Every structure is written in C-alpha cells, then in structure tokens.
C-alpha cells in the first residue's frame, strides 16, 4: 500500500475523476499492489459527501459514500 497524490494516479483515472466528479475535491489516494493486480482507492469530498472510489483494470466504482452532517452545540 502506497499513498499517492492526485498527479501520481494513472492518467485515465485522473480524467475520469475530472469528468464525472468535477464537483468534488481530492482528499487522498492509495495504490494497492496485491495478487498481481494494482488497485487505486481515492477519497473525494464536496460540501455534502465523502466518496471513496475504487479503480481497477475493470473500471471505477463508488465503494462508499458518507454524508456529512452538521453538528450543533
């Protein structure tokens, strides 16, 4: 497992994020090398949600969505 910057992600994944998740900001990413395969997990956020994307040679999918909640004290 290696942490990645947005610019270290494969260009095809960067393009997909820019096209389909334009309203989201990059938070973090990891490259996972296991079982002779490379997977990337990317966390994005906007004002309402956090999204975790999983990218493999088969494509990109949203594997988790966490809705932000406002906290009042």
PDB file of N, CA, C and O in Angstrom:
ATOM      1  N   UNK A   1       0.856  -1.176   0.000  1.00  0.00           N
ATOM      2  CA  UNK A   1       0.000   0.000   0.000  1.00  0.00           C
ATOM      3  C   UNK A   1       0.898   1.234   0.000  1.00  0.00           C
ATOM      4  O   UNK A   1       1.801   1.341   0.827  1.00  0.00           O
ATOM      5  N   UNK A   2       0.629   2.141  -0.945  1.00  0.00           N
ATOM      6  CA  UNK A   2       1.405   3.369  -1.076  1.00  0.00           C
ATOM      7  C   UNK A   2       0.450   4.549  -1.197  1.00  0.00           C
ATOM      8  O   UNK A   2      -0.504   4.489  -1.983  1.00  0.00           O
ATOM      9  N   UNK A   3       0.694   5.610  -0.442  1.00  0.00           N
ATOM     10  CA  UNK A   3      -0.097   6.822  -0.598  1.00  0.00           C
ATOM     11  C   UNK A   3       0.294   7.511  -1.901  1.00  0.00           C
ATOM     12  O   UNK A   3       1.451   7.462  -2.308  1.00  0.00           O
ATOM     13  N   UNK A   4      -0.674   8.148  -2.557  1.00  0.00           N
ATOM     14  CA  UNK A   4      -0.454   8.801  -3.847  1.00  0.00           C
ATOM     15  C   UNK A   4      -1.013  10.216  -3.817  1.00  0.00           C
ATOM     16  O   UNK A   4      -2.003  10.480  -3.140  1.00  0.00           O
ATOM     17  N   UNK A   5      -0.412  11.064  -4.618  1.00  0.00           N
ATOM     18  CA  UNK A   5      -1.021  12.364  -4.888  1.00  0.00           C
ATOM     19  C   UNK A   5      -1.955  12.197  -6.077  1.00  0.00           C
ATOM     20  O   UNK A   5      -1.907  11.180  -6.784  1.00  0.00           O
ATOM     21  N   UNK A   6      -2.772  13.182  -6.329  1.00  0.00           N
ATOM     22  CA  UNK A   6      -3.670  13.123  -7.478  1.00  0.00           C
ATOM     23  C   UNK A   6      -2.879  12.974  -8.771  1.00  0.00           C
ATOM     24  O   UNK A   6      -3.245  12.199  -9.647  1.00  0.00           O
ATOM     25  N   UNK A   7      -1.773  13.671  -8.891  1.00  0.00           N
ATOM     26  CA  UNK A   7      -0.968  13.621 -10.113  1.00  0.00           C
ATOM     27  C   UNK A   7      -0.235  12.287 -10.294  1.00  0.00           C
ATOM     28  O   UNK A   7       0.206  11.987 -11.392  1.00  0.00           O
ATOM     29  N   UNK A   8      -0.116  11.486  -9.246  1.00  0.00           N
ATOM     30  CA  UNK A   8       0.525  10.174  -9.354  1.00  0.00           C
ATOM     31  C   UNK A   8      -0.440   9.078  -9.784  1.00  0.00           C
ATOM     32  O   UNK A   8      -0.016   7.975 -10.104  1.00  0.00           O
ATOM     33  N   UNK A   9      -1.733   9.382  -9.807  1.00  0.00           N
ATOM     34  CA  UNK A   9      -2.717   8.401 -10.254  1.00  0.00           C
ATOM     35  C   UNK A   9      -2.609   8.223 -11.767  1.00  0.00           C
ATOM     36  O   UNK A   9      -2.178   9.138 -12.473  1.00  0.00           O
ATOM     37  N   UNK A  10      -3.011   7.060 -12.288  1.00  0.00           N
ATOM     38  CA  UNK A  10      -2.989   6.868 -13.737  1.00  0.00           C
ATOM     39  C   UNK A  10      -3.795   7.962 -14.451  1.00  0.00           C
ATOM     40  O   UNK A  10      -4.837   8.410 -13.939  1.00  0.00           O
ATOM     41  N   UNK A  11      -3.323   8.375 -15.605  1.00  0.00           N
ATOM     42  CA  UNK A  11      -3.964   9.471 -16.329  1.00  0.00           C
ATOM     43  C   UNK A  11      -5.433   9.175 -16.630  1.00  0.00           C
ATOM     44  O   UNK A  11      -6.284  10.054 -16.524  1.00  0.00           O
ATOM     45  N   UNK A  12      -5.750   7.937 -16.988  1.00  0.00           N
ATOM     46  CA  UNK A  12      -7.146   7.581 -17.278  1.00  0.00           C
ATOM     47  C   UNK A  12      -8.035   7.793 -16.055  1.00  0.00           C
ATOM     48  O   UNK A  12      -9.171   8.257 -16.179  1.00  0.00           O
ATOM     49  N   UNK A  13      -7.528   7.475 -14.872  1.00  0.00           N
ATOM     50  CA  UNK A  13      -8.290   7.685 -13.639  1.00  0.00           C
ATOM     51  C   UNK A  13      -8.431   9.173 -13.348  1.00  0.00           C
ATOM     52  O   UNK A  13      -9.508   9.637 -12.976  1.00  0.00           O
ATOM     53  N   UNK A  14      -7.376   9.936 -13.537  1.00  0.00           N
ATOM     54  CA  UNK A  14      -7.452  11.391 -13.356  1.00  0.00           C
ATOM     55  C   UNK A  14      -8.515  11.985 -14.274  1.00  0.00           C
ATOM     56  O   UNK A  14      -9.308  12.838 -13.846  1.00  0.00           O
ATOM     57  N   UNK A  15      -8.543  11.532 -15.526  1.00  0.00           N
ATOM     58  CA  UNK A  15      -9.522  12.041 -16.490  1.00  0.00           C
ATOM     59  C   UNK A  15     -10.945  11.698 -16.069  1.00  0.00           C
ATOM     60  O   UNK A  15     -11.854  12.526 -16.172  1.00  0.00           O
ATOM     61  N   UNK A  16     -11.150  10.482 -15.584  1.00  0.00           N
ATOM     62  CA  UNK A  16     -12.487  10.053 -15.154  1.00  0.00           C
ATOM     63  C   UNK A  16     -12.951  10.868 -13.946  1.00  0.00           C
ATOM     64  O   UNK A  16     -14.113  11.277 -13.875  1.00  0.00           O
ATOM     65  N   UNK A  17     -12.043  11.116 -13.008  1.00  0.00           N
ATOM     66  CA  UNK A  17     -12.393  11.932 -11.843  1.00  0.00           C
ATOM     67  C   UNK A  17     -12.774  13.340 -12.297  1.00  0.00           C
ATOM     68  O   UNK A  17     -13.787  13.891 -11.859  1.00  0.00           O
ATOM     69  N   UNK A  18     -11.980  13.925 -13.189  1.00  0.00           N
ATOM     70  CA  UNK A  18     -12.254  15.284 -13.674  1.00  0.00           C
ATOM     71  C   UNK A  18     -13.597  15.353 -14.397  1.00  0.00           C
ATOM     72  O   UNK A  18     -14.341  16.332 -14.253  1.00  0.00           O
ATOM     73  N   UNK A  19     -13.930  14.312 -15.158  1.00  0.00           N
ATOM     74  CA  UNK A  19     -15.165  14.317 -15.944  1.00  0.00           C
ATOM     75  C   UNK A  19     -16.396  14.019 -15.101  1.00  0.00           C
ATOM     76  O   UNK A  19     -17.420  14.689 -15.215  1.00  0.00           O
ATOM     77  N   UNK A  20     -16.338  12.991 -14.268  1.00  0.00           N
ATOM     78  CA  UNK A  20     -17.527  12.519 -13.561  1.00  0.00           C
ATOM     79  C   UNK A  20     -17.677  13.050 -12.140  1.00  0.00           C
ATOM     80  O   UNK A  20     -18.760  12.933 -11.553  1.00  0.00           O
ATOM     81  N   UNK A  21     -16.610  13.581 -11.564  1.00  0.00           N
ATOM     82  CA  UNK A  21     -16.655  14.047 -10.175  1.00  0.00           C
ATOM     83  C   UNK A  21     -16.115  15.469 -10.074  1.00  0.00           C
ATOM     84  O   UNK A  21     -15.414  15.809  -9.130  1.00  0.00           O
ATOM     85  N   UNK A  22     -16.479  16.301 -11.035  1.00  0.00           N
ATOM     86  CA  UNK A  22     -15.970  17.671 -11.100  1.00  0.00           C
ATOM     87  C   UNK A  22     -16.350  18.502  -9.876  1.00  0.00           C
ATOM     88  O   UNK A  22     -15.628  19.410  -9.494  1.00  0.00           O
ATOM     89  N   UNK A  23     -17.449  18.185  -9.235  1.00  0.00           N
ATOM     90  CA  UNK A  23     -17.896  18.932  -8.064  1.00  0.00           C
ATOM     91  C   UNK A  23     -17.238  18.495  -6.768  1.00  0.00           C
ATOM     92  O   UNK A  23     -17.575  18.990  -5.697  1.00  0.00           O
ATOM     93  N   UNK A  24     -16.290  17.576  -6.862  1.00  0.00           N
ATOM     94  CA  UNK A  24     -15.617  17.039  -5.684  1.00  0.00           C
ATOM     95  C   UNK A  24     -14.157  17.458  -5.658  1.00  0.00           C
ATOM     96  O   UNK A  24     -13.530  17.642  -6.697  1.00  0.00           O
ATOM     97  N   UNK A  25     -13.612  17.576  -4.461  1.00  0.00           N
ATOM     98  CA  UNK A  25     -12.190  17.887  -4.260  1.00  0.00           C
ATOM     99  C   UNK A  25     -11.463  16.634  -3.800  1.00  0.00           C
ATOM    100  O   UNK A  25     -12.010  15.810  -3.056  1.00  0.00           O
ATOM    101  N   UNK A  26     -10.235  16.500  -4.229  1.00  0.00           N
ATOM    102  CA  UNK A  26      -9.375  15.377  -3.853  1.00  0.00           C
ATOM    103  C   UNK A  26      -9.026  15.468  -2.365  1.00  0.00           C
ATOM    104  O   UNK A  26      -8.692  16.536  -1.867  1.00  0.00           O
ATOM    105  N   UNK A  27      -9.094  14.346  -1.653  1.00  0.00           N
ATOM    106  CA  UNK A  27      -8.698  14.280  -0.249  1.00  0.00           C
ATOM    107  C   UNK A  27      -7.430  13.431  -0.115  1.00  0.00           C
ATOM    108  O   UNK A  27      -6.431  13.884   0.421  1.00  0.00           O
ATOM    109  N   UNK A  28      -7.487  12.188  -0.607  1.00  0.00           N
ATOM    110  CA  UNK A  28      -6.323  11.297  -0.516  1.00  0.00           C
ATOM    111  C   UNK A  28      -6.503  10.125  -1.472  1.00  0.00           C
ATOM    112  O   UNK A  28      -7.596   9.886  -1.986  1.00  0.00           O
ATOM    113  N   UNK A  29      -5.398   9.388  -1.675  1.00  0.00           N
ATOM    114  CA  UNK A  29      -5.456   8.204  -2.533  1.00  0.00           C
ATOM    115  C   UNK A  29      -4.389   7.209  -2.099  1.00  0.00           C
ATOM    116  O   UNK A  29      -3.373   7.583  -1.518  1.00  0.00           O
ATOM    117  N   UNK A  30      -4.666   5.931  -2.406  1.00  0.00           N
ATOM    118  CA  UNK A  30      -3.723   4.852  -2.126  1.00  0.00           C
ATOM    119  C   UNK A  30      -3.603   3.973  -3.360  1.00  0.00           C
ATOM    120  O   UNK A  30      -4.593   3.765  -4.072  1.00  0.00           O
ATOM    121  N   UNK A  31      -2.413   3.455  -3.578  1.00  0.00           N
ATOM    122  CA  UNK A  31      -2.205   2.411  -4.580  1.00  0.00           C
ATOM    123  C   UNK A  31      -1.966   1.120  -3.826  1.00  0.00           C
ATOM    124  O   UNK A  31      -1.127   1.063  -2.930  1.00  0.00           O
ATOM    125  N   UNK A  32      -2.709   0.086  -4.191  1.00  0.00           N
ATOM    126  CA  UNK A  32      -2.622  -1.205  -3.521  1.00  0.00           C
ATOM    127  C   UNK A  32      -2.140  -2.232  -4.533  1.00  0.00           C
ATOM    128  O   UNK A  32      -2.778  -2.432  -5.569  1.00  0.00           O
ATOM    129  N   UNK A  33      -1.007  -2.853  -4.239  1.00  0.00           N
ATOM    130  CA  UNK A  33      -0.458  -3.906  -5.093  1.00  0.00           C
ATOM    131  C   UNK A  33      -0.655  -5.233  -4.376  1.00  0.00           C
ATOM    132  O   UNK A  33      -0.040  -5.478  -3.347  1.00  0.00           O
ATOM    133  N   UNK A  34      -1.529  -6.079  -4.924  1.00  0.00           N
ATOM    134  CA  UNK A  34      -1.812  -7.370  -4.298  1.00  0.00           C
ATOM    135  C   UNK A  34      -2.293  -8.352  -5.359  1.00  0.00           C
ATOM    136  O   UNK A  34      -3.016  -7.970  -6.278  1.00  0.00           O
ATOM    137  N   UNK A  35      -1.901  -9.587  -5.205  1.00  0.00           N
ATOM    138  CA  UNK A  35      -2.362 -10.667  -6.083  1.00  0.00           C
ATOM    139  C   UNK A  35      -2.116 -10.331  -7.553  1.00  0.00           C
ATOM    140  O   UNK A  35      -3.001 -10.508  -8.396  1.00  0.00           O
ATOM    141  N   UNK A  36      -0.945  -9.818  -7.861  1.00  0.00           N
ATOM    142  CA  UNK A  36      -0.563  -9.468  -9.231  1.00  0.00           C
ATOM    143  C   UNK A  36      -1.495  -8.455  -9.882  1.00  0.00           C
ATOM    144  O   UNK A  36      -1.675  -8.449 -11.097  1.00  0.00           O
ATOM    145  N   UNK A  37      -2.105  -7.595  -9.087  1.00  0.00           N
ATOM    146  CA  UNK A  37      -3.002  -6.561  -9.610  1.00  0.00           C
ATOM    147  C   UNK A  37      -2.731  -5.254  -8.874  1.00  0.00           C
ATOM    148  O   UNK A  37      -2.262  -5.245  -7.739  1.00  0.00           O
ATOM    149  N   UNK A  38      -3.040  -4.160  -9.553  1.00  0.00           N
ATOM    150  CA  UNK A  38      -2.896  -2.829  -8.964  1.00  0.00           C
ATOM    151  C   UNK A  38      -4.289  -2.212  -8.857  1.00  0.00           C
ATOM    152  O   UNK A  38      -5.036  -2.177  -9.830  1.00  0.00           O
ATOM    153  N   UNK A  39      -4.627  -1.749  -7.667  1.00  0.00           N
ATOM    154  CA  UNK A  39      -5.898  -1.087  -7.398  1.00  0.00           C
ATOM    155  C   UNK A  39      -5.611   0.277  -6.807  1.00  0.00           C
ATOM    156  O   UNK A  39      -4.643   0.444  -6.066  1.00  0.00           O
ATOM    157  N   UNK A  40      -6.427   1.250  -7.144  1.00  0.00           N
ATOM    158  CA  UNK A  40      -6.325   2.579  -6.533  1.00  0.00           C
ATOM    159  C   UNK A  40      -7.620   2.866  -5.797  1.00  0.00           C
ATOM    160  O   UNK A  40      -8.702   2.575  -6.315  1.00  0.00           O
ATOM    161  N   UNK A  41      -7.501   3.413  -4.597  1.00  0.00           N
ATOM    162  CA  UNK A  41      -8.660   3.916  -3.867  1.00  0.00           C
ATOM    163  C   UNK A  41      -8.459   5.406  -3.659  1.00  0.00           C
ATOM    164  O   UNK A  41      -7.390   5.839  -3.214  1.00  0.00           O
ATOM    165  N   UNK A  42      -9.488   6.168  -4.004  1.00  0.00           N
ATOM    166  CA  UNK A  42      -9.403   7.623  -3.969  1.00  0.00           C
ATOM    167  C   UNK A  42     -10.561   8.154  -3.131  1.00  0.00           C
ATOM    168  O   UNK A  42     -11.701   7.721  -3.308  1.00  0.00           O
ATOM    169  N   UNK A  43     -10.272   9.084  -2.229  1.00  0.00           N
ATOM    170  CA  UNK A  43     -11.315   9.727  -1.428  1.00  0.00           C
ATOM    171  C   UNK A  43     -11.488  11.150  -1.940  1.00  0.00           C
ATOM    172  O   UNK A  43     -10.514  11.906  -2.068  1.00  0.00           O
ATOM    173  N   UNK A  44     -12.739  11.492  -2.247  1.00  0.00           N
ATOM    174  CA  UNK A  44     -13.114  12.825  -2.718  1.00  0.00           C
ATOM    175  C   UNK A  44     -14.166  13.386  -1.768  1.00  0.00           C
ATOM    176  O   UNK A  44     -14.857  12.633  -1.085  1.00  0.00           O
ATOM    177  N   UNK A  45     -14.298  14.713  -1.762  1.00  0.00           N
ATOM    178  CA  UNK A  45     -15.347  15.315  -0.942  1.00  0.00           C
ATOM    179  C   UNK A  45     -15.938  16.532  -1.628  1.00  0.00           C
ATOM    180  O   UNK A  45     -15.285  17.183  -2.437  1.00  0.00           O
ATOM    181  N   UNK A  46     -17.198  16.795  -1.308  1.00  0.00           N
ATOM    182  CA  UNK A  46     -17.829  18.069  -1.644  1.00  0.00           C
ATOM    183  C   UNK A  46     -18.482  18.580  -0.372  1.00  0.00           C
ATOM    184  O   UNK A  46     -18.194  18.075   0.716  1.00  0.00           O
ATOM    185  N   UNK A  47     -19.362  19.557  -0.483  1.00  0.00           N
ATOM    186  CA  UNK A  47     -19.937  20.141   0.726  1.00  0.00           C
ATOM    187  C   UNK A  47     -20.890  19.185   1.444  1.00  0.00           C
ATOM    188  O   UNK A  47     -21.172  19.368   2.623  1.00  0.00           O
ATOM    189  N   UNK A  48     -21.362  18.144   0.761  1.00  0.00           N
ATOM    190  CA  UNK A  48     -22.333  17.230   1.360  1.00  0.00           C
ATOM    191  C   UNK A  48     -21.788  15.847   1.696  1.00  0.00           C
ATOM    192  O   UNK A  48     -22.255  15.216   2.631  1.00  0.00           O
ATOM    193  N   UNK A  49     -20.845  15.339   0.881  1.00  0.00           N
ATOM    194  CA  UNK A  49     -20.464  13.931   0.982  1.00  0.00           C
ATOM    195  C   UNK A  49     -18.957  13.713   0.874  1.00  0.00           C
ATOM    196  O   UNK A  49     -18.234  14.540   0.313  1.00  0.00           O
ATOM    197  N   UNK A  50     -18.547  12.551   1.366  1.00  0.00           N
ATOM    198  CA  UNK A  50     -17.248  11.961   1.050  1.00  0.00           C
ATOM    199  C   UNK A  50     -17.528  10.759   0.158  1.00  0.00           C
ATOM    200  O   UNK A  50     -18.450   9.984   0.450  1.00  0.00           O
ATOM    201  N   UNK A  51     -16.762  10.579  -0.900  1.00  0.00           N
ATOM    202  CA  UNK A  51     -16.874   9.410  -1.759  1.00  0.00           C
ATOM    203  C   UNK A  51     -15.558   8.656  -1.744  1.00  0.00           C
ATOM    204  O   UNK A  51     -14.490   9.265  -1.808  1.00  0.00           O
ATOM    205  N   UNK A  52     -15.631   7.342  -1.695  1.00  0.00           N
ATOM    206  CA  UNK A  52     -14.446   6.511  -1.882  1.00  0.00           C
ATOM    207  C   UNK A  52     -14.627   5.769  -3.195  1.00  0.00           C
ATOM    208  O   UNK A  52     -15.614   5.054  -3.385  1.00  0.00           O
ATOM    209  N   UNK A  53     -13.679   5.986  -4.114  1.00  0.00           N
ATOM    210  CA  UNK A  53     -13.695   5.332  -5.416  1.00  0.00           C
ATOM    211  C   UNK A  53     -12.673   4.215  -5.421  1.00  0.00           C
ATOM    212  O   UNK A  53     -11.594   4.355  -4.844  1.00  0.00           O
ATOM    213  N   UNK A  54     -13.006   3.126  -6.091  1.00  0.00           N
ATOM    214  CA  UNK A  54     -12.075   2.028  -6.291  1.00  0.00           C
ATOM    215  C   UNK A  54     -11.860   1.885  -7.792  1.00  0.00           C
ATOM    216  O   UNK A  54     -12.826   1.774  -8.550  1.00  0.00           O
ATOM    217  N   UNK A  55     -10.611   1.893  -8.204  1.00  0.00           N
ATOM    218  CA  UNK A  55     -10.270   1.791  -9.611  1.00  0.00           C
ATOM    219  C   UNK A  55      -9.416   0.549  -9.841  1.00  0.00           C
ATOM    220  O   UNK A  55      -8.385   0.365  -9.197  1.00  0.00           O
ATOM    221  N   UNK A  56      -9.883  -0.307 -10.751  1.00  0.00           N
ATOM    222  CA  UNK A  56      -9.144  -1.497 -11.158  1.00  0.00           C
ATOM    223  C   UNK A  56      -9.082  -1.500 -12.678  1.00  0.00           C
ATOM    224  O   UNK A  56      -9.622  -0.606 -13.332  1.00  0.00           O
ATOM    225  N   UNK A  57      -8.477  -2.526 -13.231  1.00  0.00           N
ATOM    226  CA  UNK A  57      -8.439  -2.624 -14.687  1.00  0.00           C
ATOM    227  C   UNK A  57      -9.830  -2.793 -15.282  1.00  0.00           C
ATOM    228  O   UNK A  57     -10.047  -2.556 -16.462  1.00  0.00           O
ATOM    229  N   UNK A  58     -10.821  -3.156 -14.451  1.00  0.00           N
ATOM    230  CA  UNK A  58     -12.202  -3.324 -14.915  1.00  0.00           C
ATOM    231  C   UNK A  58     -13.000  -2.021 -14.915  1.00  0.00           C
ATOM    232  O   UNK A  58     -14.092  -1.974 -15.450  1.00  0.00           O
ATOM    233  N   UNK A  59     -12.485  -0.975 -14.276  1.00  0.00           N
ATOM    234  CA  UNK A  59     -13.195   0.297 -14.250  1.00  0.00           C
ATOM    235  C   UNK A  59     -13.171   0.938 -12.876  1.00  0.00           C
ATOM    236  O   UNK A  59     -12.416   0.535 -11.994  1.00  0.00           O
ATOM    237  N   UNK A  60     -14.019   1.959 -12.721  1.00  0.00           N
ATOM    238  CA  UNK A  60     -14.086   2.735 -11.480  1.00  0.00           C
ATOM    239  C   UNK A  60     -15.480   2.588 -10.894  1.00  0.00           C
ATOM    240  O   UNK A  60     -16.475   2.663 -11.604  1.00  0.00           O
ATOM    241  N   UNK A  61     -15.539   2.367  -9.576  1.00  0.00           N
ATOM    242  CA  UNK A  61     -16.829   2.289  -8.899  1.00  0.00           C
ATOM    243  C   UNK A  61     -16.766   3.016  -7.573  1.00  0.00           C
ATOM    244  O   UNK A  61     -15.706   3.135  -6.967  1.00  0.00           O
ATOM    245  N   UNK A  62     -17.909   3.531  -7.143  1.00  0.00           N
ATOM    246  CA  UNK A  62     -18.031   4.140  -5.822  1.00  0.00           C
ATOM    247  C   UNK A  62     -18.251   2.997  -4.846  1.00  0.00           C
ATOM    248  O   UNK A  62     -19.214   2.244  -4.971  1.00  0.00           O
ATOM    249  N   UNK A  63     -17.341   2.861  -3.877  1.00  0.00           N
ATOM    250  CA  UNK A  63     -17.490   1.767  -2.911  1.00  0.00           C
ATOM    251  C   UNK A  63     -18.019   2.249  -1.564  1.00  0.00           C
ATOM    252  O   UNK A  63     -18.439   1.442  -0.752  1.00  0.00           O
ATOM    253  N   UNK A  64     -17.991   3.573  -1.345  1.00  0.00           N
ATOM    254  CA  UNK A  64     -18.537   4.092  -0.085  1.00  0.00           C
ATOM    255  C   UNK A  64     -18.912   5.554  -0.264  1.00  0.00           C
ATOM    256  O   UNK A  64     -18.191   6.318  -0.904  1.00  0.00           O
ATOM    257  N   UNK A  65     -20.053   5.920   0.297  1.00  0.00           N
ATOM    258  CA  UNK A  65     -20.490   7.312   0.361  1.00  0.00           C
ATOM    259  C   UNK A  65     -20.821   7.621   1.809  1.00  0.00           C
ATOM    260  O   UNK A  65     -21.590   6.894   2.437  1.00  0.00           O
ATOM    261  N   UNK A  66     -20.223   8.667   2.324  1.00  0.00           N
ATOM    262  CA  UNK A  66     -20.513   9.106   3.692  1.00  0.00           C
ATOM    263  C   UNK A  66     -21.062  10.518   3.600  1.00  0.00           C
ATOM    264  O   UNK A  66     -20.407  11.415   3.058  1.00  0.00           O
ATOM    265  N   UNK A  67     -22.256  10.701   4.121  1.00  0.00           N
ATOM    266  CA  UNK A  67     -22.907  12.014   4.108  1.00  0.00           C
ATOM    267  C   UNK A  67     -22.435  12.804   5.322  1.00  0.00           C
ATOM    268  O   UNK A  67     -22.456  12.289   6.445  1.00  0.00           O
ATOM    269  N   UNK A  68     -21.995  14.017   5.056  1.00  0.00           N
ATOM    270  CA  UNK A  68     -21.597  14.901   6.155  1.00  0.00           C
ATOM    271  C   UNK A  68     -22.836  15.373   6.879  1.00  0.00           C
ATOM    272  O   UNK A  68     -23.883  15.614   6.274  1.00  0.00           O
ATOM    273  N   UNK A  69     -22.729  15.513   8.186  1.00  0.00           N
ATOM    274  CA  UNK A  69     -23.841  16.033   8.973  1.00  0.00           C
ATOM    275  C   UNK A  69     -23.359  17.276   9.701  1.00  0.00           C
ATOM    276  O   UNK A  69     -22.199  17.379  10.076  1.00  0.00           O
ATOM    277  N   UNK A  70     -24.265  18.194   9.898  1.00  0.00           N
ATOM    278  CA  UNK A  70     -23.904  19.387  10.656  1.00  0.00           C
ATOM    279  C   UNK A  70     -24.106  19.094  12.135  1.00  0.00           C
ATOM    280  O   UNK A  70     -25.065  18.421  12.530  1.00  0.00           O
ATOM    281  N   UNK A  71     -23.201  19.581  12.923  1.00  0.00           N
ATOM    282  CA  UNK A  71     -23.258  19.373  14.353  1.00  0.00           C
ATOM    283  C   UNK A  71     -23.573  20.712  15.013  1.00  0.00           C
ATOM    284  O   UNK A  71     -22.933  21.718  14.738  1.00  0.00           O
ATOM    285  N   UNK A  72     -24.585  20.727  15.850  1.00  0.00           N
ATOM    286  CA  UNK A  72     -24.891  21.954  16.587  1.00  0.00           C
ATOM    287  C   UNK A  72     -24.716  21.683  18.070  1.00  0.00           C
ATOM    288  O   UNK A  72     -25.063  20.624  18.581  1.00  0.00           O
ATOM    289  N   UNK A  73     -24.161  22.659  18.736  1.00  0.00           N
ATOM    290  CA  UNK A  73     -23.901  22.533  20.175  1.00  0.00           C
ATOM    291  C   UNK A  73     -24.754  23.482  20.941  1.00  0.00           C
ATOM    292  O   UNK A  73     -25.132  24.513  20.553  1.00  0.00           O
TER     293      UNK A  73
END
